[in-house]
PDB file of C-alpha atoms and ligand atoms in Angstrom:
ATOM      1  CA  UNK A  59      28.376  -2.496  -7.783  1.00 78.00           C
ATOM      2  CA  UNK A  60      25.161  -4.882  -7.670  1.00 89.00           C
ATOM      3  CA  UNK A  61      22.429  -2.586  -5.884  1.00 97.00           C
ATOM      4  CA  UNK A  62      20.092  -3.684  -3.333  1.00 98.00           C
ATOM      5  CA  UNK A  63      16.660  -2.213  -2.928  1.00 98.00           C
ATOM      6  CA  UNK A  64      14.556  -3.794  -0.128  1.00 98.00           C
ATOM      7  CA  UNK A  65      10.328  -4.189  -0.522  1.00 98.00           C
ATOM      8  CA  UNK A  66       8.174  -4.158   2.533  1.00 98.00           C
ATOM      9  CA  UNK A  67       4.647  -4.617   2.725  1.00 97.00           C
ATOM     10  CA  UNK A  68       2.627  -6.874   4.266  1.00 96.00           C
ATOM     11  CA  UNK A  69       1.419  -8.758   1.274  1.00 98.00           C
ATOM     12  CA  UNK A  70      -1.914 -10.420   2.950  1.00 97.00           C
ATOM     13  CA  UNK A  71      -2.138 -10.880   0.180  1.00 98.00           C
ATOM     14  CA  UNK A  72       0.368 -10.557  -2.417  1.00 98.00           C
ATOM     15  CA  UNK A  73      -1.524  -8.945  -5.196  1.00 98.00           C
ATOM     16  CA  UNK A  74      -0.984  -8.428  -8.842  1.00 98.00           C
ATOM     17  CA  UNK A  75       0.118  -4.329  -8.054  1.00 98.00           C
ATOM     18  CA  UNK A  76       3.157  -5.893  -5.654  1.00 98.00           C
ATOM     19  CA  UNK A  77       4.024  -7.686  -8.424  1.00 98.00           C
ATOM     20  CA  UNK A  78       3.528  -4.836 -10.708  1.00 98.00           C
ATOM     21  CA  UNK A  79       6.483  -3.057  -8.753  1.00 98.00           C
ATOM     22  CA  UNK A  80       8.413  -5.878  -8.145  1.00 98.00           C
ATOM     23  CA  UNK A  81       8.589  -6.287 -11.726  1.00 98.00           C
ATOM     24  CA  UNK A  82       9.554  -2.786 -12.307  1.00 98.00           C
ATOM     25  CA  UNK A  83      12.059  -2.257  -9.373  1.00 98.00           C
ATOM     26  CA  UNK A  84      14.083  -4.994 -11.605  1.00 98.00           C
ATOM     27  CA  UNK A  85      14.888  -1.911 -13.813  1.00 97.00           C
ATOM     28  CA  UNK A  86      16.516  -0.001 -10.472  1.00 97.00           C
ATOM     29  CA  UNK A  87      17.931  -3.090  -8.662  1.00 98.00           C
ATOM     30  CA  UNK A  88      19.630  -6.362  -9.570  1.00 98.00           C
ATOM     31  CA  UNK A  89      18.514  -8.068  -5.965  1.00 98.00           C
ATOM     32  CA  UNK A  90      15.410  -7.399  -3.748  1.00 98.00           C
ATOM     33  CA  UNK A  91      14.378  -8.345  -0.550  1.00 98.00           C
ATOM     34  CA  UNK A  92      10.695  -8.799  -0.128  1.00 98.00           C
ATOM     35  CA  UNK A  93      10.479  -7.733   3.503  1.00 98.00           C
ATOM     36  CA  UNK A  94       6.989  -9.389   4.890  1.00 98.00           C
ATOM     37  CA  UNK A  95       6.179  -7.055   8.247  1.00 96.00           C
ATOM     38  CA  UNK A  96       4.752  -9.440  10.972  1.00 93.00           C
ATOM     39  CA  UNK A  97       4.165  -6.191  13.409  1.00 80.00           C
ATOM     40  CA  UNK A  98       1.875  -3.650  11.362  1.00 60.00           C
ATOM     41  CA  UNK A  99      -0.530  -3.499  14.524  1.00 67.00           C
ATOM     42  CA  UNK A 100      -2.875  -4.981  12.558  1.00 72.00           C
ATOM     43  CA  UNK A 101      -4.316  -8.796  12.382  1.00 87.00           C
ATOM     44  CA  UNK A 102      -2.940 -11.028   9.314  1.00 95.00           C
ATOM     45  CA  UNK A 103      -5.410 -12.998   7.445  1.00 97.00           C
ATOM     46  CA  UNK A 104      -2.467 -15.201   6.166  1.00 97.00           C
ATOM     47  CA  UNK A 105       0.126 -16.286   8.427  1.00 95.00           C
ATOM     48  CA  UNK A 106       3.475 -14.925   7.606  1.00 96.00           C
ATOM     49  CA  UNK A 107       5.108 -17.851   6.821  1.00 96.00           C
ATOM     50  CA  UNK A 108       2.388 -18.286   3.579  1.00 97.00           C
ATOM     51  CA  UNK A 109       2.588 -14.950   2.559  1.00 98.00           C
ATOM     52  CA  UNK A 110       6.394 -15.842   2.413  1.00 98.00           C
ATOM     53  CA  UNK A 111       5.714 -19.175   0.503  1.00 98.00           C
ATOM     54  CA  UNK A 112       3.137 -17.538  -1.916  1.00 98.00           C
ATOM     55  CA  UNK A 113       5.437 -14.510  -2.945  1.00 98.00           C
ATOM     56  CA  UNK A 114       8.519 -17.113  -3.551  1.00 98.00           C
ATOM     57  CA  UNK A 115       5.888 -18.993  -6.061  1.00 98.00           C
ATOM     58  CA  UNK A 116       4.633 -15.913  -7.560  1.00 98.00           C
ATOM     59  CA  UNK A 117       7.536 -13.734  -8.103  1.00 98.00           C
ATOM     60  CA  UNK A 118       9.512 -16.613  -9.635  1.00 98.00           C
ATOM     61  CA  UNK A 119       8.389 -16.298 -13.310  1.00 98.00           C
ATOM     62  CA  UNK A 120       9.558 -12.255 -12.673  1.00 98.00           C
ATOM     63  CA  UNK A 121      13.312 -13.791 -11.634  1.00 98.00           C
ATOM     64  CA  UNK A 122      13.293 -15.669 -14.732  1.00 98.00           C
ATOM     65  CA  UNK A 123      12.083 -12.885 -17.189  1.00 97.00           C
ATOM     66  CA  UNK A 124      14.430 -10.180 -15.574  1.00 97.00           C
ATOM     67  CA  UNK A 125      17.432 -11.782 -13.786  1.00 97.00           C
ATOM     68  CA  UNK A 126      16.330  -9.843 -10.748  1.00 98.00           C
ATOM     69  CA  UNK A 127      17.326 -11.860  -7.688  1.00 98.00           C
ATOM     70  CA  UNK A 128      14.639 -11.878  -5.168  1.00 98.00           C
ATOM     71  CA  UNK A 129      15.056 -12.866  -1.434  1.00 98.00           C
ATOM     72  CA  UNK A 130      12.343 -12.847   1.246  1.00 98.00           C
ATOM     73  CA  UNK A 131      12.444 -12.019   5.007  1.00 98.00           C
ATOM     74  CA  UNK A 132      10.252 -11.198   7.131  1.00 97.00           C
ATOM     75  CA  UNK A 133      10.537  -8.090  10.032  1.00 97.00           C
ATOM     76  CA  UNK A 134       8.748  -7.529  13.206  1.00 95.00           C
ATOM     77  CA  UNK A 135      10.450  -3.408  13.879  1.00 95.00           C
ATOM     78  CA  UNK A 136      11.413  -0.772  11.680  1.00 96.00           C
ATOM     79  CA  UNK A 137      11.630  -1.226   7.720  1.00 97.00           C
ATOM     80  CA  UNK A 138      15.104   0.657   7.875  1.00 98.00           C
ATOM     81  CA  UNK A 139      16.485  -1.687  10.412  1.00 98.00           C
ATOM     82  CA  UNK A 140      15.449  -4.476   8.347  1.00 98.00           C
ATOM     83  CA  UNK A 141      16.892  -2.969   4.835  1.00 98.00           C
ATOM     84  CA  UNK A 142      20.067  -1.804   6.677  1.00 98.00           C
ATOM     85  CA  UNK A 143      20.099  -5.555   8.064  1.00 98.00           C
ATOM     86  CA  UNK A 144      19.879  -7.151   4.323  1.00 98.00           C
ATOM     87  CA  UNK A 145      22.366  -4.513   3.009  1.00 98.00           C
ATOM     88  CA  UNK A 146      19.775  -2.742   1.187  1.00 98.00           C
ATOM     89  CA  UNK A 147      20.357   0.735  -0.318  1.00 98.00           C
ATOM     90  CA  UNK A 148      16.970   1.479  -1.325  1.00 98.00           C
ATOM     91  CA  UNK A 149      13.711   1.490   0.028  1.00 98.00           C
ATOM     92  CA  UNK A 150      10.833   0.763  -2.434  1.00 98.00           C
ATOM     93  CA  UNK A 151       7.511   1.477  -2.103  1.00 98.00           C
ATOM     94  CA  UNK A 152       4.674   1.893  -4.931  1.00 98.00           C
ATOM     95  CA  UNK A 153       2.144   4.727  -4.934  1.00 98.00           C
ATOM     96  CA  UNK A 154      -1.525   4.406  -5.908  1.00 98.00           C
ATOM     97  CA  UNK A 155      -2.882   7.746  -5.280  1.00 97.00           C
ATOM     98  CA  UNK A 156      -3.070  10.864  -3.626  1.00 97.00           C
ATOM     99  CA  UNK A 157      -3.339   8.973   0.259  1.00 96.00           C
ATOM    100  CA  UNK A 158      -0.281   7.164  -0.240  1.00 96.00           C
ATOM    101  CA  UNK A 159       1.627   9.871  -1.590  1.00 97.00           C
ATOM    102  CA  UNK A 160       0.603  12.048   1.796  1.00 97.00           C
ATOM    103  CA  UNK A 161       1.601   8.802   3.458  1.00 97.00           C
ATOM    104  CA  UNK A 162       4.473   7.224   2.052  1.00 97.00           C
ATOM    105  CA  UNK A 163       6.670  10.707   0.949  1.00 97.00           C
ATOM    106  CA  UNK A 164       5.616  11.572   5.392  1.00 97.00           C
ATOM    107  CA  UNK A 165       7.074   8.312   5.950  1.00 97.00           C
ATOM    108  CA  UNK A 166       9.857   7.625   3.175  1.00 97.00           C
ATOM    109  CA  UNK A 167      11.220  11.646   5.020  1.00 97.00           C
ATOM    110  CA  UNK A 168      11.296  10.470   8.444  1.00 98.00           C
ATOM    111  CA  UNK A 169      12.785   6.859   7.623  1.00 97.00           C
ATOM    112  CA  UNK A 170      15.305   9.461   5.448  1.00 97.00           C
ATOM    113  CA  UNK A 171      15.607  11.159   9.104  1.00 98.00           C
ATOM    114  CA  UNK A 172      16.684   7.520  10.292  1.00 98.00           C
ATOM    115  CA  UNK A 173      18.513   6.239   7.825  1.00 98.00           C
ATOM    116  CA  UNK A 174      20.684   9.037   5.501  1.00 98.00           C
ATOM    117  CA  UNK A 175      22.190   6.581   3.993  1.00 97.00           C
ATOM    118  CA  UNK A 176      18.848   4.669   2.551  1.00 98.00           C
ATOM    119  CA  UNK A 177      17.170   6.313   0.059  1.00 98.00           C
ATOM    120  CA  UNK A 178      13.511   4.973  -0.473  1.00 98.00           C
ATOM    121  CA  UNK A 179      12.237   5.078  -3.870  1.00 98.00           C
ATOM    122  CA  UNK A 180       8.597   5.417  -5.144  1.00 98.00           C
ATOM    123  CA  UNK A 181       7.418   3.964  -8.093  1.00 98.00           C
ATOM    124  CA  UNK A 182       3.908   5.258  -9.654  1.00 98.00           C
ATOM    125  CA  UNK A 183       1.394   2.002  -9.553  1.00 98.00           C
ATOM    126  CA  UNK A 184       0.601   1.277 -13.321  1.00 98.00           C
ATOM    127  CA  UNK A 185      -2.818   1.846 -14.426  1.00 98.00           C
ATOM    128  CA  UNK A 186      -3.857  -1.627 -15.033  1.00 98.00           C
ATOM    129  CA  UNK A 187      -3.171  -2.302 -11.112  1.00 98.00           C
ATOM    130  CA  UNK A 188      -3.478   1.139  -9.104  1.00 98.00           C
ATOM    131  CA  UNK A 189      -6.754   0.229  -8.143  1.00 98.00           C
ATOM    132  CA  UNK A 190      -6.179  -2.899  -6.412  1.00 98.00           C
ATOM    133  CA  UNK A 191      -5.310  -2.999  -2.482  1.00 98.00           C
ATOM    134  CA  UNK A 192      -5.143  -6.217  -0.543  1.00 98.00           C
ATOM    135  CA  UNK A 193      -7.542  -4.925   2.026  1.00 97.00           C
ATOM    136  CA  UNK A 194     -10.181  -4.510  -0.305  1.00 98.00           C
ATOM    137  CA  UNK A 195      -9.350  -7.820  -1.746  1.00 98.00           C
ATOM    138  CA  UNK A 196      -9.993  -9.242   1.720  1.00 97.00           C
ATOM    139  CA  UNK A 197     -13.389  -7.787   2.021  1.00 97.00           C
ATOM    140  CA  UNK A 198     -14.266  -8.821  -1.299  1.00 98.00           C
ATOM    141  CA  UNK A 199     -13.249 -12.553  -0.981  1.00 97.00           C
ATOM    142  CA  UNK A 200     -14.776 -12.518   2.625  1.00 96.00           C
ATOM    143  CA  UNK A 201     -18.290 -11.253   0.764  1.00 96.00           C
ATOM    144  CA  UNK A 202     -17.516 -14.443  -1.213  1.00 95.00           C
ATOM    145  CA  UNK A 203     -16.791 -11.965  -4.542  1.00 96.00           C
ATOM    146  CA  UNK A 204     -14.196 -12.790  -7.199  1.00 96.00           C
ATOM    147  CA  UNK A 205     -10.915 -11.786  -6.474  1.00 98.00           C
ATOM    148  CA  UNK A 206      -9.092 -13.728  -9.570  1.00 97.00           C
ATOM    149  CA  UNK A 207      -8.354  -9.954 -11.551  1.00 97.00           C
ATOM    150  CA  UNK A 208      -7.050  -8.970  -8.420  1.00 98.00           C
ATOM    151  CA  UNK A 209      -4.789 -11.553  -6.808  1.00 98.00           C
ATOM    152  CA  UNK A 210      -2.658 -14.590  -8.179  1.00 98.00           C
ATOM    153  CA  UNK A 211      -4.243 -18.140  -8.309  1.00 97.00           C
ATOM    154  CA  UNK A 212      -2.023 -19.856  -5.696  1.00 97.00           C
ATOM    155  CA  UNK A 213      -3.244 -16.029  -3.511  1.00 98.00           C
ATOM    156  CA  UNK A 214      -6.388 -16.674  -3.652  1.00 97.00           C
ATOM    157  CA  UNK A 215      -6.270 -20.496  -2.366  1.00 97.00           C
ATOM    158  CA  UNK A 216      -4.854 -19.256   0.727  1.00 97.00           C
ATOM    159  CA  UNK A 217      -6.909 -16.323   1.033  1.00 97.00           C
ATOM    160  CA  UNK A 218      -9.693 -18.915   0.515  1.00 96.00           C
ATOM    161  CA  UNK A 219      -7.989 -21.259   2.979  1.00 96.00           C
ATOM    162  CA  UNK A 220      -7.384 -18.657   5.880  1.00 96.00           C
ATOM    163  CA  UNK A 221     -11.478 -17.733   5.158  1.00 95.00           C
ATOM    164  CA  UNK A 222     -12.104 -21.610   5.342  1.00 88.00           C
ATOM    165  CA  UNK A 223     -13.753 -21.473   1.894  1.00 71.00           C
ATOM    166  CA  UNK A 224     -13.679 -24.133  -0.228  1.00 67.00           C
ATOM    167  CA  UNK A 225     -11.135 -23.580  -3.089  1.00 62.00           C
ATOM    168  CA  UNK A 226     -11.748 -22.222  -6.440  1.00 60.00           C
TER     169      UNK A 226
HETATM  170  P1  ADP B 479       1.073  -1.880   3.887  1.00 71.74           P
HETATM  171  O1  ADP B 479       0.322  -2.691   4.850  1.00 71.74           O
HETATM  172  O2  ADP B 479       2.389  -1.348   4.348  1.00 71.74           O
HETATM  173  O3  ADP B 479       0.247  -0.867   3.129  1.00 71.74           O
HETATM  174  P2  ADP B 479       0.971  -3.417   1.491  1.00 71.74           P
HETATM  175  O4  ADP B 479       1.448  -4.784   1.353  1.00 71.74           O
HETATM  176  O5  ADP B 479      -0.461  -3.183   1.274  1.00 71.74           O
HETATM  177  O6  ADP B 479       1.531  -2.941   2.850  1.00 71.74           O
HETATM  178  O7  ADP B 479       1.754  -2.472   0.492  1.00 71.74           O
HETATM  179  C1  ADP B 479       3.151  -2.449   0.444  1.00 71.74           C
HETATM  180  C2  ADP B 479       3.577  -1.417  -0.571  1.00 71.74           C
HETATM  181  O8  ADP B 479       3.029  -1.769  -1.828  1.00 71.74           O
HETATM  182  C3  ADP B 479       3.112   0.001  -0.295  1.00 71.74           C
HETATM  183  O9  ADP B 479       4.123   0.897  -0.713  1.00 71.74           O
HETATM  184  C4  ADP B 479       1.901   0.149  -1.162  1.00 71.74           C
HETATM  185  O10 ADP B 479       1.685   1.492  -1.531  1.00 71.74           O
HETATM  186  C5  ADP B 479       2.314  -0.682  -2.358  1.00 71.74           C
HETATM  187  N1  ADP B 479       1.158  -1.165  -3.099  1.00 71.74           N
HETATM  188  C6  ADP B 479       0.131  -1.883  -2.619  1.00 71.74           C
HETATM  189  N2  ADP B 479      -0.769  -2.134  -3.591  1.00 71.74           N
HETATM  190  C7  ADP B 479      -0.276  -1.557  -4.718  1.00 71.74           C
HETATM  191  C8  ADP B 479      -0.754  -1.429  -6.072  1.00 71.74           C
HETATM  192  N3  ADP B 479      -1.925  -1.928  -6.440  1.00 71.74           N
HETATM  193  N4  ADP B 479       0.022  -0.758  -6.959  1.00 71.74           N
HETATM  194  C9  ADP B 479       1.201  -0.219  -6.562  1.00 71.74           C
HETATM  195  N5  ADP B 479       1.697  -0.274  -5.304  1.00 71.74           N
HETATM  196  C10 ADP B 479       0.960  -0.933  -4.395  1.00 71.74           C
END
């Protein structure tokens, strides 16, 4: 049976350590649902609707290289309403260091308190990528630093868009 895993984040922006596990959650899934969360409590840079356009453009090269299908969505409650809604069996969620393990096993239990049913599974960040975080990213590109090791080309014209910067 085809499994279903189901990505949330809120990708402002997508950077290259989403992609990193999007990449690799093709080895554990044959569709994925990149969940964009519009109600984090926390102000977007990039409207949801971009962040939705920007990870169809970026993750597309990953579809063709490994057959993963990859649907987008975004979700305004809880991330195992939304995974239950796209028939999702798994929750996946990437781990960078020892704050998002406290974090994300505290959260991946309680959603497991939710949901039985929907297992969430955590996938180390590779080395190459742990370090980046799209907050950081934001701070950097607002300081008018270079985010291009960080981010994807078509990322950082909105990034630079939503700052009102001229593009690279
Ligand atoms: P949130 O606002 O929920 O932290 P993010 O979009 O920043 O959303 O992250 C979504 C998920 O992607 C989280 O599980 C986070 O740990 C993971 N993630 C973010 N950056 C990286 C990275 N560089 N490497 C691996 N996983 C990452």
């Amino acid at each position: 049976m085809a499994r279903t895993g189901f990505y949330p984040g809120s990708f402002d922006p997508v950077t290259y350590g989403h992609l990193d596990i999007i990449a690799r959650a093709a080895r554990i899934v044959d569709k994925l649902i990149l969940g964009v969360g519009t109600h984090h409590g926390k102000q977007a840079l990039i409207d949801a609707e971009t962040r939705i356009r920007l990870l169809e453009e970026v993750t597309k090269p990953i579809s063709e290289h490994t057959g993963l299908k990859i649907a987008f969505a975004t979700f305004d409650g809880l991330a195992v309403d939304a995974a239950r809604h796209h028939h999702a069996g798994l929750i996946v969620r990437g781990l960078r260091d020892a704050s998002d393990f406290d974090y994300e096993v505290q959260m991946g239990q309680m959603n497991g308190a939710m949901a039985p049913d929907i297992e969430t599974v955590f996938l180390a960040a590779s080395p190459a990528t742990r370090m980046i975080a799209s907050s950081l990213v934001k701070q950097i590109a607002k300081m008018g630093g270079d985010v291009s090791l960080f981010i994807p080309r078509e990322a950082q014209a909105a990034v630079d868009a939503a700052l009102k910067k001229p593009s690279h």
